[in-house]
Tab-separated table of C-alpha atoms in Angstrom:
chain	number	residue	atom	x	y	z
A	1	MET	CA	27.851	164.814	93.428
A	2	PRO	CA	28.761	167.527	95.938
A	3	GLU	CA	32.406	168.274	96.325
A	4	SER	CA	32.248	167.835	100.103
A	5	SER	CA	31.171	164.228	99.664
A	6	VAL	CA	34.243	163.409	97.550
A	7	ARG	CA	37.016	165.317	99.337
A	8	SER	CA	37.817	164.131	102.856
A	9	HIS	CA	39.214	166.457	105.436
A	10	PRO	CA	41.550	164.770	107.971
A	11	GLU	CA	40.951	165.605	111.583
A	12	GLU	CA	43.391	168.052	113.051
A	13	PRO	CA	44.873	167.142	116.446
A	14	PRO	CA	43.643	169.197	119.349
A	15	PRO	CA	45.906	172.065	120.302
A	16	VAL	CA	48.353	171.370	123.089
A	17	PRO	CA	48.699	174.128	125.658
A	18	ALA	CA	52.101	175.713	126.125
A	19	GLY	CA	54.389	173.944	128.537
A	20	GLY	CA	52.937	170.489	127.821
A	21	GLU	CA	50.005	170.678	130.237
A	22	GLY	CA	47.546	167.893	129.675
A	23	GLY	CA	49.808	166.114	127.203
A	24	PRO	CA	49.862	162.353	127.485
A	25	THR	CA	53.657	162.188	127.817
A	26	GLY	CA	54.591	165.526	129.319
A	27	PRO	CA	55.293	165.517	133.050
A	28	ALA	CA	53.078	167.621	135.246
A	29	PRO	CA	54.730	170.733	136.603
A	30	ASP	CA	54.785	171.590	140.282
A	31	GLY	CA	53.204	174.627	141.870
A	32	SER	CA	55.897	176.972	140.518
A	33	GLY	CA	55.561	175.695	136.964
A	34	ARG	CA	58.871	173.869	137.020
A	35	ARG	CA	59.220	170.250	136.137
A	36	LYS	CA	59.715	167.984	139.119
A	37	GLU	CA	63.031	166.210	139.157
A	38	GLU	CA	63.555	162.939	140.921
A	39	ARG	CA	66.840	162.905	142.713
A	40	THR	CA	68.462	159.656	143.687
A	41	ARG	CA	69.436	159.604	147.353
A	42	GLY	CA	72.617	157.954	148.512
A	43	LEU	CA	72.939	155.406	151.306
A	44	TRP	CA	73.430	157.923	154.097
A	45	ALA	CA	70.762	160.330	152.847
A	46	ASP	CA	68.317	157.440	152.476
A	47	ALA	CA	69.160	156.201	155.981
A	48	TRP	CA	68.651	159.668	157.479
A	49	TYR	CA	65.328	159.931	155.618
A	50	ASP	CA	64.164	156.717	157.315
A	51	LEU	CA	65.584	157.568	160.735
A	52	ARG	CA	63.736	160.862	160.902
A	53	ARG	CA	60.471	158.926	160.684
A	54	ASP	CA	61.430	156.202	163.151
A	55	LEU	CA	59.897	156.615	166.616
A	56	VAL	CA	62.417	154.239	168.201
A	57	PHE	CA	65.293	156.316	166.866
A	58	ALA	CA	63.708	159.556	168.058
A	59	VAL	CA	63.114	158.293	171.594
A	60	SER	CA	66.548	156.675	171.959
A	61	ALA	CA	68.335	159.694	170.463
A	62	LEU	CA	66.589	162.080	172.861
A	63	LEU	CA	67.480	159.873	175.815
A	64	ILE	CA	71.123	159.689	174.735
A	65	LEU	CA	71.296	163.449	174.196
A	66	PHE	CA	69.900	164.023	177.676
A	67	LEU	CA	72.290	161.510	179.264
A	68	SER	CA	75.237	162.989	177.367
A	69	ALA	CA	74.291	166.487	178.513
A	70	ILE	CA	74.157	165.521	182.190
A	71	ALA	CA	77.402	163.557	181.794
A	72	VAL	CA	79.173	166.689	180.559
A	73	TRP	CA	77.311	169.207	182.729
A	74	PRO	CA	75.816	167.361	185.729
A	75	GLU	CA	75.512	170.686	187.574
A	76	LEU	CA	72.586	171.558	185.319
A	77	ILE	CA	70.236	169.363	187.344
A	78	ALA	CA	72.334	168.427	190.409
A	79	THR	CA	74.001	171.340	192.176
A	80	ARG	CA	75.242	169.501	195.278
A	81	ASP	CA	78.670	167.937	195.738
A	82	PRO	CA	78.440	164.140	195.199
A	83	LEU	CA	81.219	163.608	197.770
A	84	SER	CA	79.516	165.656	200.470
A	85	CYS	CA	78.030	163.172	202.943
A	86	ASP	CA	76.369	163.266	206.359
A	87	LEU	CA	76.496	160.025	208.351
A	88	GLY	CA	73.607	161.249	210.441
A	89	ARG	CA	71.347	160.782	207.413
A	90	ALA	CA	72.698	157.364	206.371
A	91	LEU	CA	70.081	155.206	204.625
A	92	GLY	CA	67.528	157.963	205.006
A	93	GLY	CA	64.527	158.085	202.726
A	94	PRO	CA	63.463	160.858	200.371
A	95	ALA	CA	63.381	164.321	201.921
A	96	PRO	CA	62.786	167.875	200.665
A	97	GLY	CA	65.672	168.687	198.338
A	98	HIS	CA	66.857	165.050	198.413
A	99	TRP	CA	64.448	163.272	196.092
A	100	PHE	CA	66.166	159.867	196.063
A	101	GLY	CA	67.159	159.727	199.734
A	102	PHE	CA	70.618	158.944	201.144
A	103	ASP	CA	73.007	156.022	200.822
A	104	ALA	CA	74.944	154.141	203.511
A	105	GLN	CA	77.485	156.973	203.808
A	106	GLY	CA	74.840	159.681	204.047
A	107	CYS	CA	75.474	160.921	200.486
A	108	ASP	CA	72.639	162.225	198.337
A	109	VAL	CA	71.590	159.392	196.019
A	110	TYR	CA	70.126	161.744	193.417
A	111	THR	CA	73.343	163.760	193.125
A	112	ARG	CA	75.505	160.651	192.910
A	113	THR	CA	73.210	159.090	190.325
A	114	VAL	CA	73.406	162.178	188.117
A	115	HIS	CA	77.179	162.565	188.511
A	116	GLY	CA	77.670	158.833	187.972
A	117	ALA	CA	76.672	159.236	184.334
A	118	ARG	CA	79.976	161.014	183.580
A	119	ALA	CA	82.315	158.147	184.445
A	120	SER	CA	80.096	155.383	183.057
A	121	ILE	CA	79.410	157.068	179.718
A	122	ALA	CA	83.008	158.343	179.410
A	123	VAL	CA	84.348	154.793	179.751
A	124	ALA	CA	81.868	153.482	177.187
A	125	VAL	CA	82.479	156.249	174.623
A	126	CYS	CA	86.296	156.132	174.866
A	127	ALA	CA	86.308	152.334	174.722
A	128	THR	CA	84.014	152.325	171.691
A	129	LEU	CA	86.129	154.860	169.815
A	130	GLY	CA	89.306	152.929	170.584
A	131	THR	CA	87.738	149.613	169.622
A	132	ALA	CA	86.386	150.997	166.345
A	133	LEU	CA	89.719	152.636	165.480
A	134	VAL	CA	91.958	149.660	166.232
A	135	GLY	CA	89.633	146.965	164.969
A	136	GLY	CA	88.419	148.947	161.971
A	137	VAL	CA	91.923	149.774	160.732
A	138	LEU	CA	93.337	146.271	161.228
A	139	GLY	CA	90.288	144.505	159.845
A	140	GLY	CA	89.924	146.883	156.902
A	141	LEU	CA	93.565	146.555	155.837
A	142	ALA	CA	93.515	142.776	156.217
A	143	GLY	CA	90.318	142.459	154.214
A	144	PHE	CA	91.535	144.768	151.445
A	145	PHE	CA	95.039	143.398	150.920
A	146	GLY	CA	94.434	139.789	151.985
A	147	GLY	CA	97.365	137.406	151.913
A	148	TRP	CA	99.337	136.389	154.993
A	149	ALA	CA	98.211	139.462	156.967
A	150	ASP	CA	94.590	138.385	156.610
A	151	GLY	CA	95.433	134.880	157.802
A	152	VAL	CA	97.368	136.124	160.823
A	153	LEU	CA	94.594	138.538	161.811
A	154	SER	CA	91.978	135.802	161.525
A	155	ARG	CA	93.920	133.505	163.861
A	156	VAL	CA	94.596	136.300	166.370
A	157	THR	CA	90.926	137.285	166.496
A	158	ASP	CA	89.981	133.645	167.048
A	159	VAL	CA	92.257	133.583	170.100
A	160	PHE	CA	90.780	136.804	171.519
A	161	PHE	CA	87.227	135.604	170.912
A	162	GLY	CA	87.978	132.691	173.211
A	163	ILE	CA	88.621	135.067	176.144
A	164	PRO	CA	85.429	136.084	177.998
A	165	MET	CA	85.194	139.845	178.386
A	166	VAL	CA	84.420	139.837	182.112
A	167	LEU	CA	86.996	137.185	182.997
A	168	GLY	CA	89.687	138.844	180.878
A	169	GLY	CA	88.888	142.218	182.419
A	170	LEU	CA	89.145	140.778	185.927
A	171	VAL	CA	92.548	139.220	185.218
A	172	PHE	CA	94.050	142.245	183.459
A	173	LEU	CA	92.779	144.830	185.946
A	174	ALA	CA	93.937	142.679	188.872
A	175	MET	CA	97.420	142.639	187.332
A	176	VAL	CA	97.480	146.385	186.610
A	177	ARG	CA	95.881	147.623	189.862
A	178	ALA	CA	95.656	151.179	188.550
A	179	GLU	CA	92.899	153.646	189.387
A	180	GLY	CA	90.838	155.886	187.117
A	181	ILE	CA	88.862	155.260	183.962
A	182	TRP	CA	91.775	154.683	181.568
A	183	PRO	CA	92.808	151.193	182.735
A	184	VAL	CA	89.195	150.083	182.274
A	185	VAL	CA	89.115	151.701	178.821
A	186	TRP	CA	92.348	150.016	177.699
A	187	VAL	CA	91.153	146.618	178.914
A	188	ILE	CA	87.871	146.942	177.014
A	189	VAL	CA	89.720	148.048	173.859
A	190	ALA	CA	92.193	145.173	174.168
A	191	LEU	CA	89.381	142.633	174.467
A	192	GLY	CA	86.821	144.265	172.176
A	193	TRP	CA	88.773	145.162	169.029
A	194	PRO	CA	88.455	141.666	167.432
A	195	GLN	CA	84.699	142.152	167.028
A	196	ALA	CA	85.178	145.409	165.099
A	197	ALA	CA	88.036	143.870	163.118
A	198	ARG	CA	85.947	140.908	161.984
A	199	ILE	CA	83.022	143.115	160.958
A	200	ALA	CA	85.302	145.543	159.088
A	201	ARG	CA	87.157	142.717	157.342
A	202	GLY	CA	83.975	141.067	156.079
A	203	SER	CA	82.517	144.373	154.915
A	204	VAL	CA	85.688	145.376	153.031
A	205	ILE	CA	85.916	141.980	151.339
A	206	THR	CA	82.327	142.358	150.141
A	207	VAL	CA	82.844	145.909	148.847
A	208	ARG	CA	86.152	145.279	147.069
A	209	GLN	CA	84.470	142.697	144.815
A	210	ASN	CA	82.027	145.246	143.385
A	211	ASP	CA	82.294	146.454	139.807
A	212	PHE	CA	83.063	150.069	140.655
A	213	VAL	CA	86.151	148.995	142.607
A	214	GLN	CA	87.351	146.850	139.723
A	215	ALA	CA	86.707	149.725	137.312
A	216	ALA	CA	88.740	152.128	139.458
A	217	ARG	CA	91.605	149.652	139.565
A	218	ALA	CA	91.414	149.179	135.780
A	219	LEU	CA	91.632	152.950	135.303
A	220	GLY	CA	94.915	152.981	137.204
A	221	ALA	CA	93.812	154.130	140.652
A	222	GLY	CA	96.203	153.205	143.447
A	223	SER	CA	95.371	151.095	146.479
A	224	VAL	CA	95.269	154.074	148.838
A	225	ARG	CA	92.871	155.998	146.586
A	226	ILE	CA	90.616	152.994	146.082
A	227	LEU	CA	90.547	152.275	149.807
A	228	ALA	CA	89.862	155.872	150.810
A	229	ARG	CA	87.477	156.945	148.015
A	230	HIS	CA	85.565	153.775	147.151
A	231	VAL	CA	85.914	151.039	149.766
A	232	LEU	CA	85.863	152.893	153.089
A	233	PRO	CA	82.676	154.983	152.516
A	234	ASN	CA	80.773	151.847	151.477
A	235	ALA	CA	82.161	149.516	154.146
A	236	VAL	CA	81.911	151.651	157.281
A	237	ALA	CA	78.146	151.277	157.857
A	238	PRO	CA	78.236	147.786	159.480
A	239	VAL	CA	81.027	148.913	161.820
A	240	ILE	CA	78.988	151.946	162.914
A	241	VAL	CA	75.966	149.761	163.660
A	242	VAL	CA	77.938	147.244	165.712
A	243	MET	CA	79.802	149.937	167.640
A	244	THR	CA	76.572	151.782	168.449
A	245	ILE	CA	75.172	148.649	170.062
A	246	ALA	CA	78.550	148.006	171.730
A	247	LEU	CA	78.257	151.378	173.510
A	248	GLY	CA	75.440	150.010	175.636
A	249	THR	CA	77.351	146.780	176.200
A	250	TYR	CA	80.418	148.667	177.434
A	251	VAL	CA	78.331	150.729	179.864
A	252	ALA	CA	77.075	147.473	181.358
A	253	LEU	CA	80.597	145.980	181.317
A	254	GLU	CA	82.028	148.920	183.261
A	255	ALA	CA	79.248	148.569	185.827
A	256	THR	CA	79.926	144.825	186.093
A	257	LEU	CA	83.659	145.293	186.667
A	258	SER	CA	83.015	148.055	189.204
A	259	PHE	CA	80.409	145.923	190.972
A	260	LEU	CA	82.995	143.144	191.315
A	261	GLY	CA	85.403	145.655	192.874
A	262	ILE	CA	87.990	145.527	190.091
A	263	GLY	CA	86.846	148.370	187.807
A	264	LEU	CA	86.281	151.915	188.991
A	265	ARG	CA	86.753	152.387	192.710
A	266	PRO	CA	85.678	155.016	195.254
A	267	PRO	CA	85.934	157.973	195.449
A	268	THR	CA	85.113	157.775	191.716
A	269	VAL	CA	81.368	158.238	191.276
A	270	SER	CA	79.785	155.843	188.796
A	271	TRP	CA	76.688	153.693	188.552
A	272	GLY	CA	78.706	150.516	188.978
A	273	VAL	CA	80.337	151.806	192.154
A	274	ALA	CA	76.942	152.882	193.524
A	275	ILE	CA	75.446	149.451	192.795
A	276	SER	CA	78.447	147.757	194.412
A	277	GLU	CA	78.107	149.856	197.565
A	278	ALA	CA	74.377	149.078	197.741
A	279	SER	CA	74.771	145.323	197.225
A	280	ASP	CA	74.680	144.512	200.941
A	281	GLY	CA	71.511	142.551	201.590
A	282	MET	CA	70.703	144.195	204.900
A	283	GLN	CA	71.093	147.686	203.460
A	284	PHE	CA	68.891	146.844	200.476
A	285	ARG	CA	66.103	145.513	202.705
A	286	ASN	CA	66.178	148.611	204.865
A	287	ALA	CA	66.719	151.158	202.079
A	288	PRO	CA	66.017	149.707	198.609
A	289	HIS	CA	66.286	153.151	197.014
A	290	ILE	CA	70.094	153.120	197.241
A	291	LEU	CA	70.145	150.331	194.632
A	292	LEU	CA	67.050	150.979	192.560
A	293	TYR	CA	67.906	154.459	191.279
A	294	PRO	CA	71.450	153.833	189.967
A	295	ALA	CA	70.346	150.461	188.586
A	296	ALA	CA	67.432	152.139	186.795
A	297	ALA	CA	69.750	154.791	185.320
A	298	LEU	CA	72.109	152.066	184.113
A	299	SER	CA	69.285	150.043	182.558
A	300	VAL	CA	67.795	153.050	180.750
A	301	THR	CA	71.202	154.011	179.329
A	302	VAL	CA	71.990	150.514	178.068
A	303	LEU	CA	68.513	150.186	176.568
A	304	ALA	CA	68.790	153.576	174.827
A	305	PHE	CA	72.067	152.686	173.112
A	306	ILE	CA	70.783	149.262	172.037
A	307	MET	CA	67.581	150.797	170.646
A	308	LEU	CA	69.637	153.393	168.764
A	309	GLY	CA	71.849	150.682	167.303
A	310	ASP	CA	68.848	148.651	166.173
A	311	ALA	CA	67.298	151.696	164.497
A	312	VAL	CA	70.542	152.564	162.711
A	313	ARG	CA	70.937	148.959	161.581
A	314	ASP	CA	67.421	148.883	160.132
A	315	ALA	CA	68.075	152.142	158.261
A	316	LEU	CA	71.471	151.172	156.850
A	317	ASP	CA	70.724	147.557	155.895
A	318	PRO	CA	69.149	147.474	152.395
A	319	LYS	CA	67.868	143.928	153.008
A	320	LEU	CA	65.528	145.210	155.714
A	321	ARG	CA	63.833	147.832	153.526
């Protein structure tokens, strides 16, 4: 019998190219020959990744950037003085160099609409920052430490939630009778902080029950370190979302108070003041442009902030992914 028929030769495995190419378990390299590494994104990086691909966020962010730019530098697109008026042109329609016509005092509606963004947006931004600071600090501390402070804060916020924003603003501003944007800002902060406090309290209570907070406490970390390093970065997202939407609400609230004659007053230029001055029925029938343009600017601004808040909420809320 031939020797080849008795002795069996086991099959040798096919050679594997260097670097693991074509291997069943080796990962495929990228174009440079390096192995691709999957990096885990954090909450904020993941949210920014989603926001960059969100059309609603892009449109609202561009609108807000444009409105913020003209609020800081209105002279970029409106070179005339908003307080320079000519009664001879009162209620006049659009003319060369005066695209939006003239109001009842003969002032250029376009210039006053552009310059009105400064006061309206300044009130909303300052009120939002104050509301987030006061409400966020009080609510965060109450939610983290609990006890009697949490109970007192809960009862106080219940009382403030029973006060309507517009009615409370009317009463407080009628008592103060001060001019300028700051009385309006302080009133909005005084009536709006409970919303931020309740959101911050609930978020902190949820975060402090997580395992990583308990592990940090077991390792001997102090309350300040736990609050600053572990709780605050993970609890601030809901507050940011609510305050972003509140920006648009506060723009509308300032316009409402000014329209009722208790917020900003002339000679301050704002959208609410312009709408209040154009609210006369006879003037609106004869010259509707004096109301339509500032009202349109107000509506676009409020809508932009609300759209931005909705986009940020969708990006930061894991339940919506």
